[in-house]
Every structure is written in C-alpha cells, then in structure tokens.
C-alpha cells in the first residue's frame, strides 16, 4: 500500500475562486490523453522518512514553486479503486513501478491571495494553471471528489477558523470581505447585518487609510489582527 | 509503509466523558509491561481491499463488539517515529512481521451514549475498559496525542455538527444537554442564555413528558429532530 499527499490550492483574486491544477504529461513531455487533456491536483507519494506536513510543503514547492503557504490537512481518501480507472492507467504505467498498487491519499488545502500578484507556478510535472472552480473538468483519479470535499471544508471552517483572511490582501475593504464570504458560503449576505457583525469583531481592525486608484468613492481599508482572537 | 485505522470512542454517562481503551497483551494472553500496564486506542492495519470506513467499522466490531455506531474520520497521523518508541517494541515484535515498518494511521472518533446502558466490550485483543478522560495514563504509540486531537475536534464540531445528541439518551433534559456542552467545551455556560438559545432551535423538540424516578422535581424531556436541520 502506498500513501500520497494531494493539495487543493485555492486562490481568490477578488472576483472568483480558483484552484491550482497540473497537467499530467508523459515521460517525453507530451500531454497524456491528447484529445482531452487530463489535469490533476498537485500531489506525490510520501517519502520514507518524511512527515505528512513536510510532504505537503515539498509538493507545493516542487510542483508549484509556492513556498511558505497556509496548508492544512483536511481528510484522507482510501477507496481501494481510486487509482484504478481506465482514464488513469497511461499515467500510472508511465510513472509507477506497480500501477495497480493501492494508494491512500492524505489531502491538504492551501489558500493563496491572488490580489497583489498571481504566483505563476513552474512545475517539473507539467504545465500548471489557476482554473476557475466552475470550469474544472474531469480530473485524474478521484480528484474531483477531493476538490468537492475541500470546498465543503472551506465552507465549514471559513468563519470559525478565520481562514478567509488568507485569501484577501493584507488591507481589504468590507465589500471584499463580504464578497469572499458570499462566494465560499454560496449565498447572498445582507450588507447591513454583515457590517454590523464585522464591527463587533475585534480581530477586524479599521485602518486610517482608504483605497487608492479606484474609480468609485474609495472605501475604508481594514486589516486582520490574529492576536485579538486570543 | 503500512496504514492503520485507530478509533477514539467517547462515551458520556451524564457525569463524565470516558474513552474506550484496550489492554495490550502478549501472544500467550499475558499483559505487556506487567509493571505498568499499557493501554491503547482500538485500531488495526487496513486490509488490502477494505475502505477506510469499513476498516473503522471492523475495528469497532472486532475489538469492542460495538456495532452501528457514529464514526467519523478526523485526522491522519504520520510522524515517521510514531511507532518506534521503546515502550512499544515488545508489542510490535509480538504482532508485526516488520516491527520497525512505518505506520501512518487514519483516526476516527465515535460517540456512545452510556446513559441507558454501558456496552461491555469483549475484545480478542485484551481487556477493554471505559476510562475517565482525566485518568487516562500514558498510552501506546502516539495515542495520547491522537486522543487530545480528537477532543479538540469534538469541541469544534459539537455545535456546528450537532453531534452532542449522540452522547445523550433519546429523551434528555436541558440540564443534561447543558452539562454535556460545559464538559466538552470546558467552560461554564449561563443557564438562562443556554435555555433561551436552545428554545430557538427547531431541532430540539420539547416532549409532552417528564423525567421519571428522580428525587428532585422532574424536568421536562426533549428530543433531537435531525430533520429540522434541513
């Protein structure tokens, strides 16, 4: 039995949620399944003396060139047939000594703010791209299922774990904060109530500073103060 | 690399939270480490074609005789040295072909109401017992760490996932519900606010029935209606 780590990397650019995917390729660098290109979540087998967290950090660095990122384990997936579908055989036969060996995977999610800049991941595994969630095609293995589970986890943990701030720029407006919440929770929120609730939160600190370079009336900026949570 | 499942089984009897532990024994049935008996969480290696959930259910049935129980995966533990401490060598050498082989474990928690009766688990692995959380000794492997993590998870999921009801009898008083919350969340709650909040919850249904066989003034009984959550 092998064990791998897979990473669901979410990015938010102020408009949409995106996920980082990697193009599977053959050993000679060509794309697998030329006719409909197969994408996958970044992941790798765990090395013999590597902790789970170290493996996740290595996957991020090697496959996406992204370092020092918020990474959190959320679930393990172990269906005995999860790597045995026809669509995955070509890649498995290229890269695995025992293509039919069972692989249990421990999944992490990561959060990246794409406001200030979009990390352009260089990957030795193939091309990478930030893909809008609603445009994600059929992925390798059970990666669509893992992505759905990650999104559900993000929904559940957004408020209690205050993780939304990792998707926002350091200085953000309340409109940006509300839009992110609406997107992740998949529902419209009442602007007045949202602002009333946020103003009660000591960890959301109003700054003596406004937006710059916008065409509309510049809005006040806020910052997240994690120390106020203790 | 091997993969196992370990189960943290919590029980609540109206007074204290308990966890189900198993006494490790040698092949001839004797206790390991006679001088200070070693206890462990119930667990086993995953069989070659078994799903993670099936393995957890099998562990519960084989090691504790408890069937049809609420079981939920919460975290995987994979420190390369987690099964290499001296205290665990005797058991590993007795039961494992390769005692030094790395084992990654996928942990589940389970919840059992001990109000109406206490399942007396019969185990082929050794004696089992329900132990009060504050009396748990040093356990095998990293099982104290897994137990702590499970307790933290229980705290986080108690309210959002409505799991407390699985630890209560089918018909419960608001005092019982409050006591359980205080115990899991590890803080005193204001009785008046607690009751006000509960009365707003459509999934906590007042019954036309009172406690029986109590010496004090019998309290009204309530039931959990999971359908009201949708």
Short mmCIF file of C-alpha atoms in Angstrom, two decimals:
data_model
loop_
_atom_site.label_atom_id
_atom_site.label_comp_id
_atom_site.label_asym_id
_atom_site.label_seq_id
_atom_site.Cartn_x
_atom_site.Cartn_y
_atom_site.Cartn_z
CA UNK A 1 0.00 0.00 0.00
CA UNK A 2 1.36 3.42 -0.91
CA UNK A 3 0.45 6.70 0.71
CA UNK A 4 0.42 10.04 -1.05
CA UNK A 5 -0.37 13.66 -0.28
CA UNK A 6 -2.59 15.76 -2.57
CA UNK A 7 -3.02 19.52 -2.26
CA UNK A 8 -6.11 21.54 -3.13
CA UNK A 9 -4.74 25.05 -3.60
CA UNK A 10 -7.47 27.71 -3.59
CA UNK A 11 -6.79 31.20 -4.86
CA UNK A 12 -9.04 34.28 -4.76
CA UNK A 13 -8.48 37.32 -6.92
CA UNK A 14 -11.38 39.48 -5.75
CA UNK A 15 -13.77 38.05 -8.31
CA UNK A 16 -13.67 34.27 -8.42
CA UNK A 17 -12.31 31.31 -6.54
CA UNK A 18 -9.72 29.36 -8.46
CA UNK A 19 -7.90 26.08 -7.92
CA UNK A 20 -4.36 25.24 -8.99
CA UNK A 21 -4.18 22.27 -11.35
CA UNK A 22 -1.33 20.44 -13.01
CA UNK A 23 -1.32 18.97 -16.49
CA UNK A 24 -0.31 15.34 -16.46
CA UNK A 25 2.34 14.53 -19.03
CA UNK A 26 4.16 11.51 -20.38
CA UNK A 27 7.83 10.86 -19.75
CA UNK A 28 8.84 12.54 -23.02
CA UNK A 29 6.99 15.69 -22.01
CA UNK A 30 3.91 15.19 -24.16
CA UNK A 31 0.42 15.58 -22.81
CA UNK A 32 -1.47 12.49 -21.74
CA UNK A 33 -4.78 11.75 -23.49
CA UNK A 34 -4.11 14.33 -26.21
CA UNK A 35 -7.75 14.58 -27.16
CA UNK A 36 -8.94 15.63 -23.77
CA UNK A 37 -6.08 16.79 -21.69
CA UNK A 38 -6.04 15.42 -18.16
CA UNK A 39 -5.43 17.72 -15.20
CA UNK A 40 -4.75 16.74 -11.59
CA UNK A 41 -4.29 18.21 -8.16
CA UNK A 42 -0.61 18.59 -7.23
CA UNK A 43 0.50 15.57 -5.20
CA UNK A 44 3.18 12.95 -4.67
CA UNK A 45 3.94 9.76 -2.78
CA UNK A 46 5.23 10.29 0.75
CA UNK A 47 8.93 9.58 1.08
CA UNK A 48 10.09 7.03 3.58
CA UNK A 49 11.16 9.41 6.38
CA UNK A 50 9.03 12.42 5.61
CA UNK A 51 6.25 13.72 7.86
CA UNK A 52 2.85 14.36 6.27
CA UNK A 53 3.22 18.15 6.62
CA UNK A 54 6.74 18.07 5.16
CA UNK A 55 5.47 16.10 2.19
CA UNK A 56 2.68 18.63 1.58
CA UNK A 57 5.18 21.51 1.74
CA UNK A 58 7.52 19.68 -0.66
CA UNK A 59 4.69 19.03 -3.13
CA UNK A 60 3.83 22.72 -3.07
CA UNK A 61 7.42 23.78 -3.59
CA UNK A 62 8.35 21.21 -6.25
CA UNK A 63 5.15 21.16 -8.24
CA UNK A 64 4.06 24.76 -7.90
CA UNK A 65 7.11 26.75 -6.69
CA UNK A 66 4.92 28.21 -3.94
CA UNK A 67 6.62 28.45 -0.54
CA UNK A 68 5.50 29.35 2.99
CA UNK A 69 1.85 28.91 2.31
CA UNK A 70 -1.09 28.16 4.63
CA UNK A 71 -1.54 24.37 4.35
CA UNK A 72 -3.97 22.30 6.35
CA UNK A 73 -4.74 18.60 6.33
CA UNK A 74 -8.49 18.01 5.96
CA UNK A 75 -9.27 14.39 5.03
CA UNK A 76 -7.84 11.10 3.81
CA UNK A 77 -9.24 9.19 0.86
CA UNK A 78 -8.78 5.46 0.61
CA UNK A 79 -11.21 3.81 -1.76
CA UNK A 80 -9.32 0.71 -2.94
CA UNK A 81 -10.28 1.56 -6.56
CA UNK A 82 -9.45 5.24 -6.51
CA UNK A 83 -6.43 4.86 -8.82
CA UNK A 84 -7.74 2.00 -10.95
CA UNK A 85 -9.92 3.75 -13.52
CA UNK A 86 -9.08 3.40 -17.21
CA UNK A 87 -8.51 7.15 -17.59
CA UNK A 88 -5.54 6.98 -15.21
CA UNK A 89 -3.79 3.85 -16.50
CA UNK A 90 -1.49 5.57 -19.01
CA UNK A 91 -0.07 7.97 -16.44
CA UNK A 92 0.25 5.25 -13.80
CA UNK A 93 2.08 2.92 -16.21
CA UNK A 94 4.49 5.73 -17.08
CA UNK A 95 5.29 6.80 -13.53
CA UNK A 96 4.65 3.91 -11.15
CA UNK A 97 6.56 0.67 -10.81
CA UNK A 98 3.34 -1.05 -9.71
CA UNK A 99 0.50 0.80 -11.47
CA UNK A 100 -2.19 -1.21 -9.70
CA UNK A 101 -0.84 -0.76 -6.22
CA UNK A 102 -3.40 0.77 -3.89
CA UNK A 103 -2.72 4.40 -2.94
CA UNK A 104 -4.32 6.07 0.09
CA UNK A 105 -4.04 9.83 -0.12
CA UNK A 106 -3.98 12.40 2.64
CA UNK A 107 -5.41 15.66 1.36
CA UNK A 108 -4.43 19.20 2.32
CA UNK A 109 -5.92 22.50 1.33
CA UNK A 110 -3.96 25.70 0.82
CA UNK A 111 -5.10 29.29 0.50
CA UNK A 112 -3.43 31.96 -1.63
CA UNK A 113 -4.40 35.58 -2.14
CA UNK A 114 -4.22 36.42 -5.84
CA UNK A 115 -4.97 40.12 -5.32
CA UNK A 116 -1.49 41.53 -5.29
CA UNK A 117 0.09 39.12 -7.71
CA UNK A 118 -0.65 35.70 -9.14
CA UNK A 119 2.15 33.24 -8.49
CA UNK A 120 2.92 31.67 -11.85
CA UNK A 121 3.80 28.19 -10.78
CA UNK A 122 6.58 26.44 -12.65
CA UNK A 123 6.28 22.72 -12.39
CA UNK A 124 8.50 19.87 -13.42
CA UNK A 125 5.38 17.75 -13.63
CA UNK A 126 3.81 19.67 -16.47
CA UNK A 127 2.02 22.91 -17.08
CA UNK A 128 0.11 24.38 -14.18
CA UNK A 129 -2.81 26.72 -14.24
CA UNK A 130 -5.21 28.55 -11.99
CA UNK A 131 -8.64 27.39 -13.06
CA UNK A 132 -12.00 28.90 -12.11
CA UNK A 133 -13.91 26.45 -9.95
CA UNK A 134 -16.87 26.34 -12.30
CA UNK A 135 -14.61 25.45 -15.23
CA UNK A 136 -12.84 22.49 -13.63
CA UNK A 137 -13.06 19.47 -15.98
CA UNK A 138 -12.94 15.76 -15.12
CA UNK A 139 -9.67 15.34 -13.20
CA UNK A 140 -7.31 12.44 -12.67
CA UNK A 141 -8.14 9.73 -10.10
CA UNK A 142 -10.77 10.84 -7.51
CA UNK A 143 -9.53 14.44 -7.58
CA UNK A 144 -12.95 15.96 -8.37
CA UNK A 145 -14.29 14.29 -5.25
CA UNK A 146 -11.32 15.57 -3.20
CA UNK A 147 -11.87 19.08 -4.56
CA UNK A 148 -15.58 18.98 -3.61
CA UNK A 149 -14.68 17.80 -0.12
CA UNK A 150 -12.11 20.60 0.22
CA UNK A 151 -14.67 23.19 -0.79
CA UNK A 152 -17.12 21.83 1.78
CA UNK A 153 -14.34 22.03 4.41
CA UNK A 154 -13.58 25.61 3.41
CA UNK A 155 -17.27 26.45 3.91
CA UNK A 156 -17.32 24.89 7.36
CA UNK A 157 -14.06 26.39 8.55
CA UNK A 158 -14.33 29.86 6.97
CA UNK A 159 -15.87 31.60 9.98
CA UNK A 160 -14.83 29.50 12.99
CA UNK A 161 -11.18 29.31 11.85
CA UNK A 162 -10.97 32.83 10.37
CA UNK A 163 -9.23 31.47 7.29
CA UNK A 164 -10.84 33.86 4.81
CA UNK A 165 -8.24 36.47 5.64
CA UNK A 166 -5.59 34.30 4.00
CA UNK A 167 -7.39 34.75 0.69
CA UNK A 168 -7.60 38.54 0.97
CA UNK A 169 -4.91 41.20 0.53
CA UNK A 170 -3.33 42.47 3.78
CA UNK A 171 -5.51 45.57 3.61
CA UNK A 172 -9.05 44.90 2.45
CA UNK A 173 -12.44 46.60 2.21
CA UNK A 174 -15.58 45.25 3.83
CA UNK A 175 -17.04 44.72 0.35
CA UNK A 176 -14.15 42.43 -0.49
CA UNK A 177 -14.62 40.53 2.78
CA UNK A 178 -18.34 40.16 2.15
CA UNK A 179 -17.88 39.06 -1.45
CA UNK A 180 -15.46 36.34 -0.39
CA UNK A 181 -17.88 35.08 2.26
CA UNK A 182 -20.75 35.05 -0.24
CA UNK A 183 -18.65 33.11 -2.71
CA UNK A 184 -17.43 30.47 -0.26
CA UNK A 185 -20.73 30.08 1.58
CA UNK A 186 -22.61 30.20 -1.73
CA UNK A 187 -25.31 32.60 -0.53
CA UNK A 188 -26.07 36.33 -0.57
CA UNK A 189 -25.48 38.11 2.74
CA UNK A 190 -27.29 41.20 3.92
CA UNK A 191 -24.85 44.12 3.69
CA UNK A 192 -26.10 45.93 6.77
CA UNK A 193 -26.05 42.83 9.01
CA UNK A 194 -22.68 41.75 7.66
CA UNK A 195 -21.13 45.11 8.53
CA UNK A 196 -22.79 45.19 11.93
CA UNK A 197 -21.35 41.75 12.74
CA UNK A 198 -17.89 42.61 11.44
CA UNK A 199 -17.75 45.78 13.51
CA UNK A 200 -18.19 43.66 16.64
CA UNK A 201 -15.12 41.58 15.73
CA UNK A 202 -12.02 42.82 17.47
CA UNK A 203 -9.83 40.93 15.02
CA UNK A 204 -11.00 43.06 12.08
CA UNK A 205 -9.25 46.37 12.60
CA UNK A 206 -10.25 49.58 10.78
CA UNK A 207 -7.21 51.39 9.34
CA UNK A 208 -6.75 55.11 8.98
CA UNK A 209 -6.44 54.57 5.26
CA UNK A 210 -8.62 54.35 2.16
CA UNK A 211 -8.50 52.54 -1.15
CA UNK A 212 -6.34 54.14 -3.83
CA UNK A 213 -6.65 54.17 -7.58
CA UNK A 214 -10.31 53.24 -7.77
CA UNK A 215 -12.87 55.00 -9.92
CA UNK A 216 -15.67 54.83 -7.35
CA UNK A 217 -15.68 56.52 -3.94
CA UNK A 218 -12.68 54.96 -2.14
CA UNK A 219 -13.71 52.67 0.72
CA UNK A 220 -12.08 52.37 4.11
CA UNK A 221 -9.44 49.66 4.49
CA UNK A 222 -9.32 47.05 7.24
CA UNK A 223 -6.69 44.57 8.44
CA UNK A 224 -6.88 41.22 10.21
CA UNK A 225 -5.32 41.08 13.66
CA UNK A 226 -4.98 37.40 14.65
CA UNK A 227 -3.72 38.36 18.12
CA UNK A 228 -7.14 39.76 19.01
CA UNK A 229 -8.53 36.22 18.80
CA UNK A 230 -6.82 35.03 21.99
CA UNK B 1 4.65 1.73 4.61
CA UNK B 2 1.62 0.39 6.44
CA UNK B 3 -1.62 2.20 7.07
CA UNK B 4 -3.86 1.65 10.07
CA UNK B 5 -7.09 2.99 11.49
CA UNK B 6 -7.40 4.00 15.16
CA UNK B 7 -10.69 4.81 16.89
CA UNK B 8 -11.21 7.25 19.73
CA UNK B 9 -14.51 6.11 21.26
CA UNK B 10 -16.04 8.70 23.56
CA UNK B 11 -18.80 7.79 25.98
CA UNK B 12 -20.87 10.04 28.24
CA UNK B 13 -22.88 8.76 31.19
CA UNK B 14 -24.38 12.00 32.40
CA UNK B 15 -21.46 12.79 34.66
CA UNK B 16 -18.12 12.37 32.92
CA UNK B 17 -16.66 11.83 29.49
CA UNK B 18 -14.95 8.48 29.07
CA UNK B 19 -12.82 6.90 26.38
CA UNK B 20 -12.68 3.23 25.45
CA UNK B 21 -9.20 1.71 25.82
CA UNK B 22 -7.79 -1.72 25.15
CA UNK B 23 -5.16 -3.50 27.20
CA UNK B 24 -2.29 -4.65 25.05
CA UNK B 25 -1.34 -8.25 25.67
CA UNK B 26 1.29 -10.71 24.58
CA UNK B 27 0.54 -13.68 22.33
CA UNK B 28 0.07 -16.02 25.33
CA UNK B 29 -2.54 -13.68 26.77
CA UNK B 30 -0.39 -12.02 29.42
CA UNK B 31 -0.25 -8.27 29.84
CA UNK B 32 2.59 -6.35 28.26
CA UNK B 33 4.85 -4.35 30.54
CA UNK B 34 3.45 -6.01 33.68
CA UNK B 35 4.73 -3.29 35.96
CA UNK B 36 2.84 -0.54 34.25
CA UNK B 37 0.18 -1.97 32.09
CA UNK B 38 -0.04 -0.43 28.62
CA UNK B 39 -3.36 0.63 27.16
CA UNK B 40 -4.11 1.66 23.58
CA UNK B 41 -6.88 3.01 21.40
CA UNK B 42 -8.63 0.26 19.41
CA UNK B 43 -7.09 0.03 15.94
CA UNK B 44 -5.78 -2.27 13.23
CA UNK B 45 -3.94 -2.29 9.92
CA UNK B 46 -6.15 -1.68 6.89
CA UNK B 47 -6.74 -4.83 4.86
CA UNK B 48 -5.81 -4.84 1.20
CA UNK B 49 -9.29 -4.26 -0.28
CA UNK B 50 -11.01 -2.55 2.61
CA UNK B 51 -12.20 1.07 2.54
CA UNK B 52 -11.18 3.35 5.41
CA UNK B 53 -14.74 3.48 6.80
CA UNK B 54 -15.12 -0.30 6.56
CA UNK B 55 -11.87 -0.75 8.44
CA UNK B 56 -13.03 1.58 11.22
CA UNK B 57 -16.34 -0.31 11.49
CA UNK B 58 -14.49 -3.64 11.61
CA UNK B 59 -12.13 -2.39 14.34
CA UNK B 60 -15.14 -1.31 16.39
CA UNK B 61 -16.89 -4.64 15.93
CA UNK B 62 -13.87 -6.92 16.42
CA UNK B 63 -12.14 -5.06 19.20
CA UNK B 64 -15.10 -3.66 21.09
CA UNK B 65 -18.20 -5.62 19.90
CA UNK B 66 -19.91 -2.27 19.28
CA UNK B 67 -21.93 -2.14 16.05
CA UNK B 68 -23.80 0.58 14.15
CA UNK B 69 -22.08 3.43 15.88
CA UNK B 70 -21.46 7.06 14.82
CA UNK B 71 -17.91 7.01 13.40
CA UNK B 72 -16.18 9.96 11.78
CA UNK B 73 -12.72 10.34 10.32
CA UNK B 74 -10.99 13.38 11.78
CA UNK B 75 -7.23 13.36 11.10
CA UNK B 76 -4.27 11.28 9.93
CA UNK B 77 -1.07 10.95 11.90
CA UNK B 78 2.16 10.14 10.14
CA UNK B 79 5.24 11.01 12.17
CA UNK B 80 7.85 8.54 10.88
CA UNK B 81 8.82 7.73 14.50
CA UNK B 82 5.33 7.31 15.91
CA UNK B 83 5.71 3.54 16.37
CA UNK B 84 9.41 3.45 17.21
CA UNK B 85 9.49 4.26 20.90
CA UNK B 86 11.00 1.72 23.33
CA UNK B 87 7.71 1.34 25.19
CA UNK B 88 6.08 -0.13 22.08
CA UNK B 89 8.79 -2.51 20.93
CA UNK B 90 7.61 -5.58 22.84
CA UNK B 91 4.10 -5.42 21.41
CA UNK B 92 5.36 -4.67 17.90
CA UNK B 93 7.81 -7.58 17.98
CA UNK B 94 4.97 -9.89 19.08
CA UNK B 95 2.43 -8.81 16.48
CA UNK B 96 4.21 -7.35 13.47
CA UNK B 97 6.35 -9.11 10.89
CA UNK B 98 8.35 -5.90 10.45
CA UNK B 99 8.26 -4.11 13.84
CA UNK B 100 10.11 -1.07 12.52
CA UNK B 101 7.96 -0.54 9.47
CA UNK B 102 6.48 2.91 9.35
CA UNK B 103 2.74 3.06 10.07
CA UNK B 104 0.56 6.03 9.11
CA UNK B 105 -2.74 5.98 10.97
CA UNK B 106 -6.08 7.44 9.99
CA UNK B 107 -8.02 8.33 13.11
CA UNK B 108 -11.78 8.20 13.66
CA UNK B 109 -13.86 9.27 16.60
CA UNK B 110 -17.02 7.56 17.77
CA UNK B 111 -19.71 8.69 20.18
CA UNK B 112 -21.68 6.42 22.50
CA UNK B 113 -24.38 7.31 25.00
CA UNK B 114 -23.71 5.47 28.25
CA UNK B 115 -26.94 6.64 29.91
CA UNK B 116 -29.18 3.74 29.22
CA UNK B 117 -26.58 1.01 29.36
CA UNK B 118 -22.83 0.72 29.13
CA UNK B 119 -21.73 -1.64 26.38
CA UNK B 120 -19.27 -4.02 27.98
CA UNK B 121 -16.90 -4.56 25.11
CA UNK B 122 -15.45 -8.01 24.70
CA UNK B 123 -12.22 -7.93 22.80
CA UNK B 124 -9.94 -10.58 21.43
CA UNK B 125 -7.10 -8.10 21.79
CA UNK B 126 -7.21 -7.93 25.55
CA UNK B 127 -9.31 -6.38 28.26
CA UNK B 128 -11.19 -3.23 27.42
CA UNK B 129 -12.38 -0.51 29.71
CA UNK B 130 -14.16 2.81 29.72
CA UNK B 131 -11.74 5.21 31.34
CA UNK B 132 -12.47 8.72 32.60
CA UNK B 133 -10.61 11.22 30.46
CA UNK B 134 -8.75 12.71 33.41
CA UNK B 135 -7.47 9.26 34.42
CA UNK B 136 -6.01 8.23 31.07
CA UNK B 137 -2.40 7.06 31.57
CA UNK B 138 0.47 7.08 29.07
CA UNK B 139 -0.84 5.10 26.09
CA UNK B 140 0.81 3.06 23.35
CA UNK B 141 2.40 4.81 20.36
CA UNK B 142 1.20 8.43 19.90
CA UNK B 143 -2.28 7.59 21.17
CA UNK B 144 -2.32 10.32 23.84
CA UNK B 145 -1.69 12.86 21.09
CA UNK B 146 -4.46 11.33 18.94
CA UNK B 147 -6.85 11.43 21.92
CA UNK B 148 -6.05 15.12 22.54
CA UNK B 149 -6.65 15.91 18.89
CA UNK B 150 -9.97 14.02 18.97
CA UNK B 151 -11.10 16.00 21.99
CA UNK B 152 -10.22 19.26 20.24
CA UNK B 153 -12.21 18.10 17.20
CA UNK B 154 -15.18 17.23 19.41
CA UNK B 155 -15.03 20.76 20.85
CA UNK B 156 -15.00 22.33 17.40
CA UNK B 157 -17.72 20.16 15.92
CA UNK B 158 -20.06 19.90 18.92
CA UNK B 159 -22.30 22.82 17.97
CA UNK B 160 -21.94 23.17 14.19
CA UNK B 161 -22.38 19.41 13.59
CA UNK B 162 -24.95 18.79 16.37
CA UNK B 163 -23.06 15.70 17.48
CA UNK B 164 -23.74 16.14 21.19
CA UNK B 165 -27.10 14.44 20.76
CA UNK B 166 -25.32 11.18 20.00
CA UNK B 167 -23.91 11.21 23.53
CA UNK B 168 -27.26 11.82 25.19
CA UNK B 169 -30.20 9.46 25.78
CA UNK B 170 -33.03 9.70 23.21
CA UNK B 171 -35.06 11.77 25.68
CA UNK B 172 -33.00 14.27 27.63
CA UNK B 173 -33.43 17.25 29.93
CA UNK B 174 -31.98 20.68 29.20
CA UNK B 175 -29.74 20.27 32.27
CA UNK B 176 -28.23 17.16 30.73
CA UNK B 177 -27.69 18.97 27.41
CA UNK B 178 -26.07 21.92 29.16
CA UNK B 179 -23.84 19.72 31.31
CA UNK B 180 -22.55 17.89 28.24
CA UNK B 181 -21.79 21.17 26.48
CA UNK B 182 -19.98 22.50 29.53
CA UNK B 183 -17.92 19.34 29.76
CA UNK B 184 -16.89 19.22 26.11
CA UNK B 185 -16.33 22.97 25.73
CA UNK B 186 -14.60 23.06 29.12
CA UNK B 187 -16.40 26.17 30.35
CA UNK B 188 -19.41 27.11 32.47
CA UNK B 189 -22.43 28.30 30.49
CA UNK B 190 -25.09 30.69 31.72
CA UNK B 191 -28.26 28.66 32.35
CA UNK B 192 -30.69 31.36 31.24
CA UNK B 193 -28.87 32.14 27.98
CA UNK B 194 -28.35 28.46 27.24
CA UNK B 195 -32.09 27.77 27.57
CA UNK B 196 -33.01 30.84 25.55
CA UNK B 197 -30.72 29.70 22.74
CA UNK B 198 -31.95 26.11 22.82
CA UNK B 199 -35.58 27.22 22.65
CA UNK B 200 -34.82 28.93 19.34
CA UNK B 201 -33.52 25.65 17.89
CA UNK B 202 -36.17 23.84 15.89
CA UNK B 203 -34.19 20.61 16.10
CA UNK B 204 -34.57 20.40 19.89
CA UNK B 205 -38.18 19.38 20.37
CA UNK B 206 -39.99 19.64 23.73
CA UNK B 207 -41.87 16.43 24.57
CA UNK B 208 -45.13 16.13 26.45
CA UNK B 209 -43.29 14.05 29.02
CA UNK B 210 -41.27 14.49 32.20
CA UNK B 211 -38.42 12.65 33.88
CA UNK B 212 -39.41 9.62 35.94
CA UNK B 213 -37.88 8.10 39.04
CA UNK B 214 -35.96 11.16 40.15
CA UNK B 215 -35.95 12.52 43.69
CA UNK B 216 -35.99 16.18 42.65
CA UNK B 217 -38.78 17.95 40.77
CA UNK B 218 -38.98 16.05 37.44
CA UNK B 219 -37.78 18.12 34.48
CA UNK B 220 -39.31 18.28 31.03
CA UNK B 221 -37.86 15.93 28.43
CA UNK B 222 -36.66 16.94 24.96
CA UNK B 223 -35.71 15.02 21.82
CA UNK B 224 -33.40 15.76 18.91
CA UNK B 225 -35.07 16.04 15.50
CA UNK B 226 -32.33 15.91 12.84
CA UNK B 227 -34.87 16.54 10.06
CA UNK B 228 -35.47 20.07 11.33
CA UNK B 229 -31.87 20.90 10.37
CA UNK B 230 -32.59 20.82 6.63
#
